[in-house]
Amino acid sequence: MQNEDGVNVDLYVPRKCSWTNRLISAKEHASVQVNVANVDPVTGLATGDSTTFCLGGYIRFKSEGDMALTELVRKSDEQTE
């Protein structure tokens, strides 16, 4: 929820898995949040910005976390070009 100034005033904002769009509960300790650095295509150096991906414990438990993160980064890279 936001106040009149547009500032977020909620105590807890639930996250969603970037791969399955499932809600990640506050008590799920198997989930991870990964920041992937954005790279300048000309120089190959990090720009200082990053893209955040959340993966739920369900995906990690099924041993699909690596594949999911790779596909999310690939899709994100295609959208920015």
CSV table of C-alpha atoms in Angstrom, one decimal:
chain,number,residue,atom,x,y,z
A,1,MET,CA,0.0,0.0,0.0
A,2,GLN,CA,1.2,3.5,-0.8
A,3,ASN,CA,0.4,6.8,1.0
A,4,GLU,CA,-0.5,10.1,-0.6
A,5,ASP,CA,3.1,10.9,-1.4
A,6,GLY,CA,3.6,7.6,-3.3
A,7,VAL,CA,5.9,6.1,-0.5
A,8,ASN,CA,5.5,2.3,0.2
A,9,VAL,CA,4.2,2.0,3.8
A,10,ASP,CA,3.7,-1.8,4.0
A,11,LEU,CA,5.7,-3.7,6.6
A,12,TYR,CA,6.0,-6.8,4.3
A,13,VAL,CA,5.9,-6.9,0.5
A,14,PRO,CA,5.7,-10.5,-0.7
A,15,ARG,CA,8.0,-11.5,-3.5
A,16,LYS,CA,7.1,-13.7,-6.5
A,17,CYS,CA,9.2,-16.3,-8.2
A,18,SER,CA,10.4,-14.9,-11.5
A,19,TRP,CA,10.1,-18.3,-13.2
A,20,THR,CA,6.8,-19.7,-11.9
A,21,ASN,CA,5.1,-16.5,-10.6
A,22,ARG,CA,4.3,-18.2,-7.4
A,23,LEU,CA,4.3,-16.1,-4.2
A,24,ILE,CA,7.3,-16.6,-2.0
A,25,SER,CA,6.2,-16.7,1.6
A,26,ALA,CA,8.0,-15.0,4.5
A,27,LYS,CA,8.9,-18.4,6.0
A,28,GLU,CA,10.3,-20.0,2.9
A,29,HIS,CA,14.0,-20.2,3.6
A,30,ALA,CA,15.0,-22.1,0.4
A,31,SER,CA,14.2,-19.2,-1.9
A,32,VAL,CA,17.0,-16.9,-3.3
A,33,GLN,CA,17.1,-13.4,-4.8
A,34,VAL,CA,19.9,-12.9,-7.4
A,35,ASN,CA,21.1,-9.6,-8.8
A,36,VAL,CA,22.7,-10.0,-12.3
A,37,ALA,CA,24.9,-7.1,-13.4
A,38,ASN,CA,24.0,-5.3,-16.7
A,39,VAL,CA,26.9,-5.2,-19.1
A,40,ASP,CA,27.6,-2.6,-21.7
A,41,PRO,CA,27.7,-4.5,-25.1
A,42,VAL,CA,30.4,-2.3,-26.6
A,43,THR,CA,33.0,-2.3,-23.8
A,44,GLY,CA,32.0,-5.5,-22.0
A,45,LEU,CA,32.1,-3.7,-18.6
A,46,ALA,CA,29.4,-3.7,-15.9
A,47,THR,CA,27.3,-0.5,-16.1
A,48,GLY,CA,26.5,-0.4,-12.3
A,49,ASP,CA,22.9,-1.4,-12.8
A,50,SER,CA,21.5,-4.8,-12.1
A,51,THR,CA,18.5,-6.9,-12.8
A,52,THR,CA,16.9,-8.8,-9.9
A,53,PHE,CA,15.5,-12.3,-10.2
A,54,CYS,CA,13.8,-14.3,-7.4
A,55,LEU,CA,13.7,-18.1,-7.5
A,56,GLY,CA,11.5,-20.0,-5.1
A,57,GLY,CA,12.5,-23.0,-3.2
A,58,TYR,CA,10.2,-25.2,-5.3
A,59,ILE,CA,12.3,-24.6,-8.4
A,60,ARG,CA,15.5,-25.2,-6.5
A,61,PHE,CA,14.2,-28.4,-4.9
A,62,LYS,CA,13.4,-29.7,-8.4
A,63,SER,CA,17.0,-28.9,-9.5
A,64,GLU,CA,15.8,-26.5,-12.1
A,65,GLY,CA,17.3,-23.3,-10.6
A,66,ASP,CA,20.2,-23.1,-13.0
A,67,MET,CA,18.1,-23.6,-16.1
A,68,ALA,CA,15.5,-21.1,-14.9
A,69,LEU,CA,18.0,-18.4,-14.1
A,70,THR,CA,19.8,-18.9,-17.5
A,71,GLU,CA,16.5,-18.6,-19.4
A,72,LEU,CA,15.4,-15.5,-17.4
A,73,VAL,CA,18.7,-13.8,-18.1
A,74,ARG,CA,18.5,-14.7,-21.8
A,75,LYS,CA,15.0,-13.4,-22.1
A,76,SER,CA,15.9,-10.2,-20.2
A,77,ASP,CA,18.8,-9.7,-22.6
A,78,GLU,CA,16.6,-10.1,-25.6
A,79,GLN,CA,14.1,-7.6,-24.4
A,80,THR,CA,16.7,-4.9,-23.8
A,81,GLU,CA,18.2,-5.2,-27.3
